[in-house]
PDB file of C-alpha atoms in Angstrom:
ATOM      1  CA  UNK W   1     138.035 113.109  80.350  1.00 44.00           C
ATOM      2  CA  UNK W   2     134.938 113.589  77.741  1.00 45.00           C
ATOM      3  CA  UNK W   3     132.020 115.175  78.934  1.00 39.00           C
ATOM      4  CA  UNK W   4     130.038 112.252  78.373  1.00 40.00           C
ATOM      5  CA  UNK W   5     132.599 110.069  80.773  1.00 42.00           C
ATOM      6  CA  UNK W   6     131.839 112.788  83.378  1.00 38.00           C
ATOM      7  CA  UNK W   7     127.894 112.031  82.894  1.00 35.00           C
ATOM      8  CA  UNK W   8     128.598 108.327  82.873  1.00 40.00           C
ATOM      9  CA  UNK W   9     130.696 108.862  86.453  1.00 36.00           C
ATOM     10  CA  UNK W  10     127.577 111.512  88.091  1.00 34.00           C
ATOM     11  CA  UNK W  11     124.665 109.030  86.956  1.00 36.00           C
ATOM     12  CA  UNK W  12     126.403 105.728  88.444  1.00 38.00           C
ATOM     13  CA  UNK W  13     127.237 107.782  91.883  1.00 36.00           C
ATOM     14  CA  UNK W  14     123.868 108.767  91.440  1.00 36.00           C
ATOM     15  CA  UNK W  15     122.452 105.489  91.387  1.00 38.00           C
ATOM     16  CA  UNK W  16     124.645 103.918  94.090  1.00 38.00           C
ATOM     17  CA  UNK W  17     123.592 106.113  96.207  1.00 39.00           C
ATOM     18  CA  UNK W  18     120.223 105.638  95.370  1.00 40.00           C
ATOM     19  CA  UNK W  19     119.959 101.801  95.924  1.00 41.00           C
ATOM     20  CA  UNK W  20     122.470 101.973  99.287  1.00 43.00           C
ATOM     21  CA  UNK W  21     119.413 104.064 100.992  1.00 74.00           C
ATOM     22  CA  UNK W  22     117.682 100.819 101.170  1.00 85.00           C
ATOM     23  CA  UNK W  23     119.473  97.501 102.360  1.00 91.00           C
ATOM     24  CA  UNK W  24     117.751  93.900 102.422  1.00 94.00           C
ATOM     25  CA  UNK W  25     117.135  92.855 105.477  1.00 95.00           C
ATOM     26  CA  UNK W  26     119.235  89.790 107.414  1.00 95.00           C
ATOM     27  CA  UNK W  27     117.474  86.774 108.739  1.00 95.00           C
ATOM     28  CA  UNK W  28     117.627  87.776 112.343  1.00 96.00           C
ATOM     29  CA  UNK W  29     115.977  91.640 111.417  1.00 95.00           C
ATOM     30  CA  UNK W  30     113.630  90.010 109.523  1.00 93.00           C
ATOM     31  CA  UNK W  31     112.353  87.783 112.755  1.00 92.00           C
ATOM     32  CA  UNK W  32     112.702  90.861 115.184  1.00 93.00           C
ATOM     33  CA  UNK W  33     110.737  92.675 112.532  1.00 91.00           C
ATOM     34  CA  UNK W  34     108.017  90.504 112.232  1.00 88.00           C
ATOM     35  CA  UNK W  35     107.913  90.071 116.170  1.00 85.00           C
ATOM     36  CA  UNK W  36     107.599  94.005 116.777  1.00 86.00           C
ATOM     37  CA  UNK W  37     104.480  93.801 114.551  1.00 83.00           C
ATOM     38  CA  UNK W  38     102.681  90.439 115.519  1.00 75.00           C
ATOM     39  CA  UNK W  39     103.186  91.999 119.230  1.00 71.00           C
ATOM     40  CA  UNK W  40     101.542  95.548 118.127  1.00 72.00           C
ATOM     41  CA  UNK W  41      98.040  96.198 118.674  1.00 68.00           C
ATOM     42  CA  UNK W  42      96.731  94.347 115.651  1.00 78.00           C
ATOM     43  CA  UNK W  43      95.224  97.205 113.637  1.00 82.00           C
ATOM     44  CA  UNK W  44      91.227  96.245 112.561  1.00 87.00           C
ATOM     45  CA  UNK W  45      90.127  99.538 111.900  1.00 91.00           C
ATOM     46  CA  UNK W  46      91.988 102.528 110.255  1.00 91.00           C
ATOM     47  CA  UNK W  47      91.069 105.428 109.479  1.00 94.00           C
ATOM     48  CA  UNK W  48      94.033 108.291 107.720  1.00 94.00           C
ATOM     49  CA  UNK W  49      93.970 111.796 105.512  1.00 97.00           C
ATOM     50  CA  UNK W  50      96.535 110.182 102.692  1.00 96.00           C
ATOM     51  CA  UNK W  51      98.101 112.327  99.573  1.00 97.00           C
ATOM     52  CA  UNK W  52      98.322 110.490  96.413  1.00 95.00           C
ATOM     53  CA  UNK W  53     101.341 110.879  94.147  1.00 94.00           C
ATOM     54  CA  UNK W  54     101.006 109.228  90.856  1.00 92.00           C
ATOM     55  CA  UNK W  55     103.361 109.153  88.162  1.00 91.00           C
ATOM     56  CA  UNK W  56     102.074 108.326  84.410  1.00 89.00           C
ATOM     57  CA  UNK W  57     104.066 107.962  81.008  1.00 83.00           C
ATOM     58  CA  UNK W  58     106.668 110.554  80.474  1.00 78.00           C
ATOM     59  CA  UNK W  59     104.729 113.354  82.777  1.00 80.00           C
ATOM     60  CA  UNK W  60     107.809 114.924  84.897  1.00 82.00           C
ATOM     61  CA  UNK W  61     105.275 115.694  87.587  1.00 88.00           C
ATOM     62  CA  UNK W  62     103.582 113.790  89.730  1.00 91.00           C
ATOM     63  CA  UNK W  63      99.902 114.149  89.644  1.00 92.00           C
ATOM     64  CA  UNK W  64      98.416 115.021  93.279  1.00 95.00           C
ATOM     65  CA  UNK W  65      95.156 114.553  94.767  1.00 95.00           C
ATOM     66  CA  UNK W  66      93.774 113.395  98.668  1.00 97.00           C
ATOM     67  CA  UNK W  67      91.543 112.290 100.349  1.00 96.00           C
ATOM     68  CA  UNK W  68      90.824 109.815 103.108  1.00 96.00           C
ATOM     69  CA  UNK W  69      91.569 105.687 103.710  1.00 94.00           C
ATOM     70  CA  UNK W  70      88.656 103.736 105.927  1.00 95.00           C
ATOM     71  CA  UNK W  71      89.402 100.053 106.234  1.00 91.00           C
ATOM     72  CA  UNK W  72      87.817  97.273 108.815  1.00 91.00           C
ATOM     73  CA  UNK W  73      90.253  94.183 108.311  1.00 85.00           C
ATOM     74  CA  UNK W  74      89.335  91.933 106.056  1.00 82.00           C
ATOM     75  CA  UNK W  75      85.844  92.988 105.079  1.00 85.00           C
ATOM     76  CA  UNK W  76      86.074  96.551 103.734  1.00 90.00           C
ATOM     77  CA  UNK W  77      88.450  99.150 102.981  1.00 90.00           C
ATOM     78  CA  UNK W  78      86.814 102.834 101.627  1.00 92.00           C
ATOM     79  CA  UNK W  79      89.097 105.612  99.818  1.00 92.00           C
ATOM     80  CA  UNK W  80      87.547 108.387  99.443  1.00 94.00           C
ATOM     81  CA  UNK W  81      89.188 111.168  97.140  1.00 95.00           C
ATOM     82  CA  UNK W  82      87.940 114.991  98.192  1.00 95.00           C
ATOM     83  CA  UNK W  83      90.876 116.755  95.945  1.00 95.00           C
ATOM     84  CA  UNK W  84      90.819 117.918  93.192  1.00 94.00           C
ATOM     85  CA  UNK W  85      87.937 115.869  92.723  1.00 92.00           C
ATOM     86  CA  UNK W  86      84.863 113.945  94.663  1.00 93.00           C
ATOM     87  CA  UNK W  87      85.324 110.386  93.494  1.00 93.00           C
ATOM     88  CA  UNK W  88      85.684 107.124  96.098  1.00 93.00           C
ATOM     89  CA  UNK W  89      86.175 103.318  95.529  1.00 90.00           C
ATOM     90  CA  UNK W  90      84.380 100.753  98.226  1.00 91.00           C
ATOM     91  CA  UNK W  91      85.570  97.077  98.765  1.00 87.00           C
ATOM     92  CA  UNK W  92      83.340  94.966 100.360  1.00 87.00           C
ATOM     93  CA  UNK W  93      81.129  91.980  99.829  1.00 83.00           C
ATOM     94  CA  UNK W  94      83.416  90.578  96.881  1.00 78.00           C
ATOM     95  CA  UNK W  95      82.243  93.653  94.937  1.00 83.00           C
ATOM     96  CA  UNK W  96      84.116  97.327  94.192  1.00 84.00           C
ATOM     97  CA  UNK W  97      81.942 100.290  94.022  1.00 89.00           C
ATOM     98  CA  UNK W  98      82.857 103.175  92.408  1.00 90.00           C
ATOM     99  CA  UNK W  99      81.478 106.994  92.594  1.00 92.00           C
ATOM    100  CA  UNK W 100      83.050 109.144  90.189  1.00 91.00           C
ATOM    101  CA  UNK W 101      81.227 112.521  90.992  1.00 89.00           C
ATOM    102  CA  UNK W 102      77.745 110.965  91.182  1.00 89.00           C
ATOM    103  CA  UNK W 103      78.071 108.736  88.487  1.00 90.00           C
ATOM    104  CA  UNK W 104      78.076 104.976  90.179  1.00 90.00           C
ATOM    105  CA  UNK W 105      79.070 101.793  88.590  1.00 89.00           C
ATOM    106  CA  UNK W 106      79.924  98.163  90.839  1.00 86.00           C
ATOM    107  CA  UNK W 107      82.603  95.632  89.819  1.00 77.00           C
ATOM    108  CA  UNK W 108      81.859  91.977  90.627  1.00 70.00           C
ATOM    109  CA  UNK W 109      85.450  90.818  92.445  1.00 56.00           C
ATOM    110  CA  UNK W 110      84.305  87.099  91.939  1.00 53.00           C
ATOM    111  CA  UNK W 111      85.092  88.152  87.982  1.00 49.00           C
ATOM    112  CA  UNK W 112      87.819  90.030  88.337  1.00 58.00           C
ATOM    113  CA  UNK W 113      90.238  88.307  91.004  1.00 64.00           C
ATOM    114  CA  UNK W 114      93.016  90.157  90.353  1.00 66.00           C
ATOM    115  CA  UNK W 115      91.307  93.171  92.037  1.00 67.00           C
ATOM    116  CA  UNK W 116      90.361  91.044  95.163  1.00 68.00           C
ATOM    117  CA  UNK W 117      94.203  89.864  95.524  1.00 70.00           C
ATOM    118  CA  UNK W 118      95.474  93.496  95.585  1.00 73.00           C
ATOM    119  CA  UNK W 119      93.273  94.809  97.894  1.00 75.00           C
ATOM    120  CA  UNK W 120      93.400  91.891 100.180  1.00 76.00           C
ATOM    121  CA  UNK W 121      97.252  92.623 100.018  1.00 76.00           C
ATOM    122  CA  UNK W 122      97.410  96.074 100.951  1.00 81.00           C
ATOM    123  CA  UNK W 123      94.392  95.468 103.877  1.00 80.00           C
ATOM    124  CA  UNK W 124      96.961  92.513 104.976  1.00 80.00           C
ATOM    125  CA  UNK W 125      99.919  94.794 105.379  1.00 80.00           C
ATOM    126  CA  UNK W 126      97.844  97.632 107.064  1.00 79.00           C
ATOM    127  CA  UNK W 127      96.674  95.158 109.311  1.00 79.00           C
ATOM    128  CA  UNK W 128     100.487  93.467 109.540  1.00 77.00           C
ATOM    129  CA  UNK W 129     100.127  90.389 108.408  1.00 79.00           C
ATOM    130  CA  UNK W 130     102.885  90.077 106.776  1.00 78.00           C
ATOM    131  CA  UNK W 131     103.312  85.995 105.725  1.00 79.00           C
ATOM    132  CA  UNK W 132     103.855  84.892 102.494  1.00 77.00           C
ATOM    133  CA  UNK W 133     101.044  82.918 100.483  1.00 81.00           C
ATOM    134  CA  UNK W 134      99.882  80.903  97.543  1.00 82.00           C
ATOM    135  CA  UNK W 135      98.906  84.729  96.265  1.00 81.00           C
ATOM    136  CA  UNK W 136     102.147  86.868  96.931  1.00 85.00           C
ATOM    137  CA  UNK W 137     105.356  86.408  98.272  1.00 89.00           C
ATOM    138  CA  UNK W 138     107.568  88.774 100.650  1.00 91.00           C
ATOM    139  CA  UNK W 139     110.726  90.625 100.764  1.00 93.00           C
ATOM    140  CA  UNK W 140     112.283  92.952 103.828  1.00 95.00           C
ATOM    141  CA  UNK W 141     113.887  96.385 103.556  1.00 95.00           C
ATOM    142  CA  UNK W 142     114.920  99.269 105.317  1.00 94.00           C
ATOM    143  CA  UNK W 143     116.426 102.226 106.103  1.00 92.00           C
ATOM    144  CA  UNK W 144     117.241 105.084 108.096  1.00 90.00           C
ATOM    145  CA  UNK W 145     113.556 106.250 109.199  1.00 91.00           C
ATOM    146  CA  UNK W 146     111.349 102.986 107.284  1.00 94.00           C
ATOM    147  CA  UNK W 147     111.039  99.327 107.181  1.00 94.00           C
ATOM    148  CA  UNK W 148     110.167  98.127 104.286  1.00 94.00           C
ATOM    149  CA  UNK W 149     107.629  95.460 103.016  1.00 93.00           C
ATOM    150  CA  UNK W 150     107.538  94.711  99.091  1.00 92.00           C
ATOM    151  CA  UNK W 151     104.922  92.202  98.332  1.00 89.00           C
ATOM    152  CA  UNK W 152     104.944  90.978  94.987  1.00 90.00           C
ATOM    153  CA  UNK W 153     101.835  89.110  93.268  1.00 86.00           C
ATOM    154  CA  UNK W 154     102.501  85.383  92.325  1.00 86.00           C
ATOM    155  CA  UNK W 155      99.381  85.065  90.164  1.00 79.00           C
ATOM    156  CA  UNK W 156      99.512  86.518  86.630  1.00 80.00           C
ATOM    157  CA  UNK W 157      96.212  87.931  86.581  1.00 76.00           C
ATOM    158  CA  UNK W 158      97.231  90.140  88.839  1.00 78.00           C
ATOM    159  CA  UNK W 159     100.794  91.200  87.829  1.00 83.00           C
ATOM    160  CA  UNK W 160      98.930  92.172  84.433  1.00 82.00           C
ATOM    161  CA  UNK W 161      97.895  94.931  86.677  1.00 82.00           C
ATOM    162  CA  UNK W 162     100.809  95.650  89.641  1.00 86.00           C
ATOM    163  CA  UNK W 163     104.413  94.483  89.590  1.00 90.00           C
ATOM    164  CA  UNK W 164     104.643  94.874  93.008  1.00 92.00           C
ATOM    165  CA  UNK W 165     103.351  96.731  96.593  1.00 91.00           C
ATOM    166  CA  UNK W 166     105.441  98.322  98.946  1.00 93.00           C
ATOM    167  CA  UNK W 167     104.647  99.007 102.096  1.00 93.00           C
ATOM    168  CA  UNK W 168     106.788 101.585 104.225  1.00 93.00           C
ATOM    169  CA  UNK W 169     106.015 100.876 108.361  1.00 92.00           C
ATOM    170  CA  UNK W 170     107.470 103.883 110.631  1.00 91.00           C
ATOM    171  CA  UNK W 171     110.149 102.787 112.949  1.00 91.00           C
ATOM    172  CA  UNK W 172     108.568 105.013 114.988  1.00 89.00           C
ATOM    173  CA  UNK W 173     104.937 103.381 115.095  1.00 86.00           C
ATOM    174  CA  UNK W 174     105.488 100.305 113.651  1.00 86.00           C
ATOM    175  CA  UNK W 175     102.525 100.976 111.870  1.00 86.00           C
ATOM    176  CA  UNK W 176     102.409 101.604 107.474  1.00 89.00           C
ATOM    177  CA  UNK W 177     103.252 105.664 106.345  1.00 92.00           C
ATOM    178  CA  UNK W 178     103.249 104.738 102.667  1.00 94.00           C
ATOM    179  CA  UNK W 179     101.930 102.441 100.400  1.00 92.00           C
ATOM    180  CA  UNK W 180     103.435 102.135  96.568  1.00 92.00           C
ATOM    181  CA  UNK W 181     101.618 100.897  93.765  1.00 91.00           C
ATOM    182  CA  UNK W 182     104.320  99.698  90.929  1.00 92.00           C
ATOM    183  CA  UNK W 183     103.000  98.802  87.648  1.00 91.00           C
ATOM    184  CA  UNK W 184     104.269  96.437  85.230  1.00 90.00           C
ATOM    185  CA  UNK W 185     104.841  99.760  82.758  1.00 89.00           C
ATOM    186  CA  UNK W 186     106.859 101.433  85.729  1.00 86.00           C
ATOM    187  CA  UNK W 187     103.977 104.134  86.501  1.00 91.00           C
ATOM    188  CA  UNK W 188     103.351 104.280  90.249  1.00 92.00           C
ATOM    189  CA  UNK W 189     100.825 106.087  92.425  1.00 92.00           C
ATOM    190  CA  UNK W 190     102.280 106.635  96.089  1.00 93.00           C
ATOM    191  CA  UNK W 191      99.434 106.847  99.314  1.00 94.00           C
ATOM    192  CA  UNK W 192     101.380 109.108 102.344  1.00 95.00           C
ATOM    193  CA  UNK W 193      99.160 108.218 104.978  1.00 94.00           C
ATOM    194  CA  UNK W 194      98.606 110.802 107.990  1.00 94.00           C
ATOM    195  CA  UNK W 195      96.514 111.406 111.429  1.00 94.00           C
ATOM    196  CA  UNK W 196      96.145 107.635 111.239  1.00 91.00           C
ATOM    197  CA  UNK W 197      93.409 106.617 113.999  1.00 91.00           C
ATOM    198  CA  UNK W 198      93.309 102.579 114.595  1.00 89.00           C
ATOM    199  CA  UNK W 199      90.362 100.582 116.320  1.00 91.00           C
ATOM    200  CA  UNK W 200      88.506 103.406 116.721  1.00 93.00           C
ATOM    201  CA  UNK W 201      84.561 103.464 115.447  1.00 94.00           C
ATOM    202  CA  UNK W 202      84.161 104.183 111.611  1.00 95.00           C
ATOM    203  CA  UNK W 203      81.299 105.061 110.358  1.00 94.00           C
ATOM    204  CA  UNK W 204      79.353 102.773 108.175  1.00 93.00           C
ATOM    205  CA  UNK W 205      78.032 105.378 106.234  1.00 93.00           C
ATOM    206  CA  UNK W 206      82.065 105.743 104.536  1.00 94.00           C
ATOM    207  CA  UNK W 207      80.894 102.425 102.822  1.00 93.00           C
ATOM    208  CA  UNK W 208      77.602 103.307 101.640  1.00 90.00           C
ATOM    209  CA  UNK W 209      76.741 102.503  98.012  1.00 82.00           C
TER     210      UNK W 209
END
């Protein structure tokens, strides 16, 4: 056997094992699913430390930085990067503000909707609403330690930007661990989410412009 036959056998065991980690979920784990998170404390605050792994062009490496998640369902949701540097990105009042190390700028949502459709689709899986719309529809995964949630935008405004959002709950908590950002060019940036607090006080000051 050539050594490029051998490759050919290592990269398709590779990739079967791969895609067998995560199986599409059947009708009836799909309902129970859904019925372990409608019954959940519905989650209208969050607060989490989360790490950031993004992946750009043909960069081996992931590029790292954290910081913290603040979100009130549906009005705002605050992530604030402290590492390796100060920069944060508000949502709220149909507007995104922006503070890259001191130096401010605000996006109007009403004229860019595909930003308010993203973020209204991650606060919706934080929060667990997880129903299909007019804006994105739904698919169920899992596997040994994670369901999984990939929500994938219906409008093309918005798939200009992301292919798709996945959304990893804990079996454990029920509650999201990790939230996947998959662009249309296959780049991704990956939020871990830890020392999550829910519907506790935030501050309002985390959403200060």
């Amino acid at each position: 056997m050539s050594f490029k036959s051998i490759l050919s056998i290592f990269f398709l065991l590779i990739s079967v094992q791969l895609f067998a980690q995560d199986r599409a979920m059947t009708a009836t784990e799909i309902a129970s699913f859904k019925k372990v998170v409608s019954n959940a404390v519905k989650v209208k605050t969050l607060s989490a430390d989360f790490t950031q792994y993004k992946k750009l062009g043909f960069v081996d490496k992931e590029i790292i930085s954290s910081g913290k998640i603040y979100v009130v369902h549906p009005e705002k949701m605050s992530w604030v990067y402290s590492s390796p540097t100060n920069y944060s990105m508000i949502f709220k009042n149909n507007k995104i503000f922006i503070n890259d190390q001191g130096k401010k700028n605000t996006v109007g949502v009403g004229k860019n909707k595909q930003f308010e459709k993203i973020s209204q689709m991650i606060a919706n899986g934080i929060a667990g609403e997880l129903e299909s719309s007019k804006d994105y529809s739904i698919s169920y995964f899992q596997n040994t330690g994670f369901n999984i949630v990939q929500v994938t935008p219906k409008a093309k405004d918005a798939q200009k930007y992301i292919q798709q959002i996945i959304l990893s709950f804990d079996k454990k908590d029920n509650q999201v661990a990790e939230i996947k950002l998959l662009e249309p060019s296959k780049n991704y940036t990956r939020f871990v989410l830890k020392n999550k607090k829910t519907n506790q006080t935030i501050n309002e000051q985390v959403f200060a412009n």
